[in-house]
Short mmCIF file of C-alpha atoms in Angstrom, two decimals:
data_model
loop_
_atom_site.label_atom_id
_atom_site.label_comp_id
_atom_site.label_asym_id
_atom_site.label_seq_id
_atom_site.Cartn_x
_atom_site.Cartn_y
_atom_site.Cartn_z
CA UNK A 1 4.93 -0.29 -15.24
CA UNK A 2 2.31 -1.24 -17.51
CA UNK A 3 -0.27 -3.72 -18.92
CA UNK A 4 -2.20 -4.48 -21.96
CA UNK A 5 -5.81 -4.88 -21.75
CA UNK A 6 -7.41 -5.76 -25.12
CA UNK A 7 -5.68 -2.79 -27.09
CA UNK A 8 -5.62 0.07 -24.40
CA UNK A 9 -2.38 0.11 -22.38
CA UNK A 10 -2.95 1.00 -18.65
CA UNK A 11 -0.21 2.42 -16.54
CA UNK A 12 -0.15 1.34 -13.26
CA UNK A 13 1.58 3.25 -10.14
CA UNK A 14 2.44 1.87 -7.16
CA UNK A 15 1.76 4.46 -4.66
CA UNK A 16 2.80 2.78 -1.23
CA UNK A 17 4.09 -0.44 0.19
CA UNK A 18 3.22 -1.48 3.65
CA UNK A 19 5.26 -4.17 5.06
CA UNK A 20 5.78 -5.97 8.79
CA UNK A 21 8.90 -7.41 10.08
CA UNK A 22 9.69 -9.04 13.32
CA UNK A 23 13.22 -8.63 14.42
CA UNK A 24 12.75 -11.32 17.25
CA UNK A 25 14.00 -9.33 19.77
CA UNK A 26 12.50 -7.03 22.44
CA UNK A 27 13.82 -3.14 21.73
CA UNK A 28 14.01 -0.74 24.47
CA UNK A 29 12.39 2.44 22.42
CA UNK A 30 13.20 5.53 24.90
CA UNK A 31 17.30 4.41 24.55
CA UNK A 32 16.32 4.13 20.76
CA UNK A 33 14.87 7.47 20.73
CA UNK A 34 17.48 9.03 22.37
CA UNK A 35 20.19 7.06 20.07
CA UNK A 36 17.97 8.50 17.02
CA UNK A 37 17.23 11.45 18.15
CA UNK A 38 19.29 13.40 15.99
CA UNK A 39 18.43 11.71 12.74
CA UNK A 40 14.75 12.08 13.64
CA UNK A 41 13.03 9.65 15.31
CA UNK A 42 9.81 10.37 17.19
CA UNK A 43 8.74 8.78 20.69
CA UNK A 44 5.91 10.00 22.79
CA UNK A 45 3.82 6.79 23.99
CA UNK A 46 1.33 9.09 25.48
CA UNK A 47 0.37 9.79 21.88
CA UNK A 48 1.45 6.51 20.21
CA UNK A 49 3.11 2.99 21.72
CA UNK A 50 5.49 2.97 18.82
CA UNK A 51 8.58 4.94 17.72
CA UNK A 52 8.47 6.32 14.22
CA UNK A 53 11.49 6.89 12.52
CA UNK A 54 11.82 8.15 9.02
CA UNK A 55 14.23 7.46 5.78
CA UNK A 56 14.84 10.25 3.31
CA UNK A 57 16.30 7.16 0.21
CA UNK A 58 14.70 5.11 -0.17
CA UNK A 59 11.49 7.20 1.25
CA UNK A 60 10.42 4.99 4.33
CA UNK A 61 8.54 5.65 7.63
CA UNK A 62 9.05 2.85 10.30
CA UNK A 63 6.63 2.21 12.89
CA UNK A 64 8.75 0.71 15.68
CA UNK A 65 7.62 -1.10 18.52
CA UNK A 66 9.34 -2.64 22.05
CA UNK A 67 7.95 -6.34 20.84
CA UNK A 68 10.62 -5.75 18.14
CA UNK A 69 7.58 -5.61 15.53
CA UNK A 70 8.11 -2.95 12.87
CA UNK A 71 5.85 -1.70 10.04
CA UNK A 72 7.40 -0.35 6.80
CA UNK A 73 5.45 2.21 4.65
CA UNK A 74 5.49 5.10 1.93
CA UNK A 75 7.87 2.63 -0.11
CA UNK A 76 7.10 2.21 -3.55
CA UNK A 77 7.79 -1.45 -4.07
CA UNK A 78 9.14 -4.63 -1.88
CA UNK A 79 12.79 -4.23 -3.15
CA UNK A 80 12.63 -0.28 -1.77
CA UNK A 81 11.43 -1.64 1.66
CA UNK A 82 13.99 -3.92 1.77
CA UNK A 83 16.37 -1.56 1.00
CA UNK A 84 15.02 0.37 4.14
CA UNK A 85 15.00 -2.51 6.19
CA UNK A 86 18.90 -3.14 5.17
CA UNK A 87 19.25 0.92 6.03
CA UNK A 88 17.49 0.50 9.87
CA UNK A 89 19.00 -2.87 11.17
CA UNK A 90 22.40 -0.82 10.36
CA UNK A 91 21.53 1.95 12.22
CA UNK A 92 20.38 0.14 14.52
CA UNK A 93 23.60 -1.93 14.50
CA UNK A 94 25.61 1.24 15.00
CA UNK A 95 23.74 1.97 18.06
CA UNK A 96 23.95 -1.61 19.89
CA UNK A 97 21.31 -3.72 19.02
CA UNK A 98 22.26 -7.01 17.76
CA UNK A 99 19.67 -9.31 16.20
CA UNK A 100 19.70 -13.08 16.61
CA UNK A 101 19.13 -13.84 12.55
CA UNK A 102 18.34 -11.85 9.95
CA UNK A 103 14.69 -10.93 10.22
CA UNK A 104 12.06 -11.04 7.11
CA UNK A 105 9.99 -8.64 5.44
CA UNK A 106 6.75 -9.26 4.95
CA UNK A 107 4.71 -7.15 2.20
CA UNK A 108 1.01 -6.94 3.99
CA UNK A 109 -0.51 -4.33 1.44
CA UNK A 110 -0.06 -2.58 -1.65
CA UNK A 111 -1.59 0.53 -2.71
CA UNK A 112 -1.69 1.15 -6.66
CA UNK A 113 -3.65 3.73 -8.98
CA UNK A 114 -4.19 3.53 -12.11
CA UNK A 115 -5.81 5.16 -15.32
CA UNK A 116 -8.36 3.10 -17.62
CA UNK A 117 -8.98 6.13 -19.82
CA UNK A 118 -12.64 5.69 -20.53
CA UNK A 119 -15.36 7.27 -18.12
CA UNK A 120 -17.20 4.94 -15.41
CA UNK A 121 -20.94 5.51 -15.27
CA UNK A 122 -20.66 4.86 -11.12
CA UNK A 123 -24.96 5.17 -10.75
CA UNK A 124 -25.40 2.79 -13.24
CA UNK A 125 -22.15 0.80 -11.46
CA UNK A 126 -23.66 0.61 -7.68
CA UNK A 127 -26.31 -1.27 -8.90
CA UNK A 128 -24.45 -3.53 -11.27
CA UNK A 129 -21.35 -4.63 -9.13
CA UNK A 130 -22.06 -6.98 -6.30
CA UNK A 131 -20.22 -5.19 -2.92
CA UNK A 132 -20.14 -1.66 -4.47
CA UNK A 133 -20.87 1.19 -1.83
CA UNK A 134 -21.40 5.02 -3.79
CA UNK A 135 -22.65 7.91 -1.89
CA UNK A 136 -21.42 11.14 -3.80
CA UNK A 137 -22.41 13.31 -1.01
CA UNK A 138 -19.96 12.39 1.29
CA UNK A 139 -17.13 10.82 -1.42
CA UNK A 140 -16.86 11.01 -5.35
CA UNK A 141 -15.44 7.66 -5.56
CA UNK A 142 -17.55 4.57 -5.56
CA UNK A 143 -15.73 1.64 -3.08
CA UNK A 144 -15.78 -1.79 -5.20
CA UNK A 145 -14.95 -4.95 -3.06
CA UNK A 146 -13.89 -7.26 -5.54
CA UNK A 147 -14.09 -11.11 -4.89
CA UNK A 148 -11.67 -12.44 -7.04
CA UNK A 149 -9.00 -11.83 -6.99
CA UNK A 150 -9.39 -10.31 -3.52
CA UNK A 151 -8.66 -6.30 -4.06
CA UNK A 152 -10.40 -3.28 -2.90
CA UNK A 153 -11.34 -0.32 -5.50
CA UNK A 154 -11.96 2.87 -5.76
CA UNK A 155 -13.70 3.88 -8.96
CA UNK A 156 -13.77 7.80 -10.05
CA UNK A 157 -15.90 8.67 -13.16
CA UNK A 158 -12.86 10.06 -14.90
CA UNK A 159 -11.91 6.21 -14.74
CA UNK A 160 -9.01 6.88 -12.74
CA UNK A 161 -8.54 4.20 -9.86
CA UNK A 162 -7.37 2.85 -7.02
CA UNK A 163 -6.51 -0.29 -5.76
CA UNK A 164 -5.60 -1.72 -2.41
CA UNK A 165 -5.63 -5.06 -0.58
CA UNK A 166 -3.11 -6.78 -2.83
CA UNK A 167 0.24 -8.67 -1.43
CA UNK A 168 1.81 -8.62 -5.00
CA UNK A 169 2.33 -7.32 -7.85
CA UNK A 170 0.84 -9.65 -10.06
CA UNK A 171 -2.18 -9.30 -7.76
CA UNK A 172 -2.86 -5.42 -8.80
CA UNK A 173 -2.63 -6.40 -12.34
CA UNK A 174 -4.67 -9.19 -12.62
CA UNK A 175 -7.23 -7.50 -10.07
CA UNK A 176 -7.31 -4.32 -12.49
CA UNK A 177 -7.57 -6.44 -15.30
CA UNK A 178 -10.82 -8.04 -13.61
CA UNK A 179 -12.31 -5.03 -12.95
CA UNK A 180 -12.04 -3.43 -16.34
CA UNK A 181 -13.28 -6.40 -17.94
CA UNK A 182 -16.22 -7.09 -15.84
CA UNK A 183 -17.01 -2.56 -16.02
CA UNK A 184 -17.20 -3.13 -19.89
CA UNK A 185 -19.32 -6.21 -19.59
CA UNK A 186 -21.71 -4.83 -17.66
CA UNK A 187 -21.84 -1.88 -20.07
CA UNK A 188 -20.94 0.25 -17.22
CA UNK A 189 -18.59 2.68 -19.11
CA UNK A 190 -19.91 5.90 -20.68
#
């Protein structure tokens, strides 16, 4: 996918999906485990309270837990983690667990990079953009909390980027949009 900001075209990349869903029901993870066992599902709630189960198409990990809350990730857009939520209630199905109505999926965060091809000057940019953070020591990229729209940045000289905190997709654009414009108003490119 891409925009068009003034005349430069940036290509944006969805990276990862995370998503919640509540399947109303109470699941009884060790008889899920066991059930799933075979196809690869982990259990060990000394380690972690949830199951984790994962999908090779569309590429999905499932954090499952015995409140019948699960969290979808590593999909690259809402329609894929539907798709995977289609693919579990089956196999879920196919191992005895009915569900009252079909449950929802809720997108929580997206996670999307991004090129703007021109070079951020980030020492210049910590002290230009309200809610940066930029200690090179310890990280190359400089964090950008962006007010609106709400998103979350991370800034690399090379002007590559990412961007998190975003329910939609309209969201990412219009948040890398923002930042772009308000990096070449504050003369912050090199």
């Amino acid at each position: 996918m891409a925009i068009h900001l003034a005349v430069e075209e940036i290509e944006v990349k969805v990276q990862n999906t995370v998503s919640s869903i509540d399947l109303g029901t109470e699941l009884d993870l060790k008889y899920i485990a066991k059930k799933l066992k075979a196809e690869g599902a982990d259990y060990n709630p000394s380690k972690f309270p949830g199951l984790i189960y994962k999908l090779k198409k569309p590429k999905a990990a499932f954090l499952i837990f015995g409140t019948g809350k699960l969290v979808c990730t590593g999909t690259q857009s809402e329609r894929d983690a539907n798709y995977a939520l289609e693919r579990i209630i089956k196999k879920l199905g196919k191992i005895g667990i009915k569900l009252k109505s079909p449950p929802k999926l809720k997108v929580e965060n997206i996670v999307a990079s991004a090129d703007i091809k021109r070079q951020i000057h980030l020492e210049k940019a910590i002290l230009k953009l309200e809610g940066a953070n930029y200690e090179p020591e310890q990280f190359p990229g400089l964090i950008y909390r962006q007010k609106k729209p709400k998103a979350t940045f991370l800034l690399f000289r090379t002007g590559k980027l990412v961007c998190t905190g975003t329910k939609k997709l309209e969201e990412i654009y219009k948040a890398i949009y923002e930042v772009r414009r308000k990096l070449m108003e504050e003369g912050l490119f090199l």
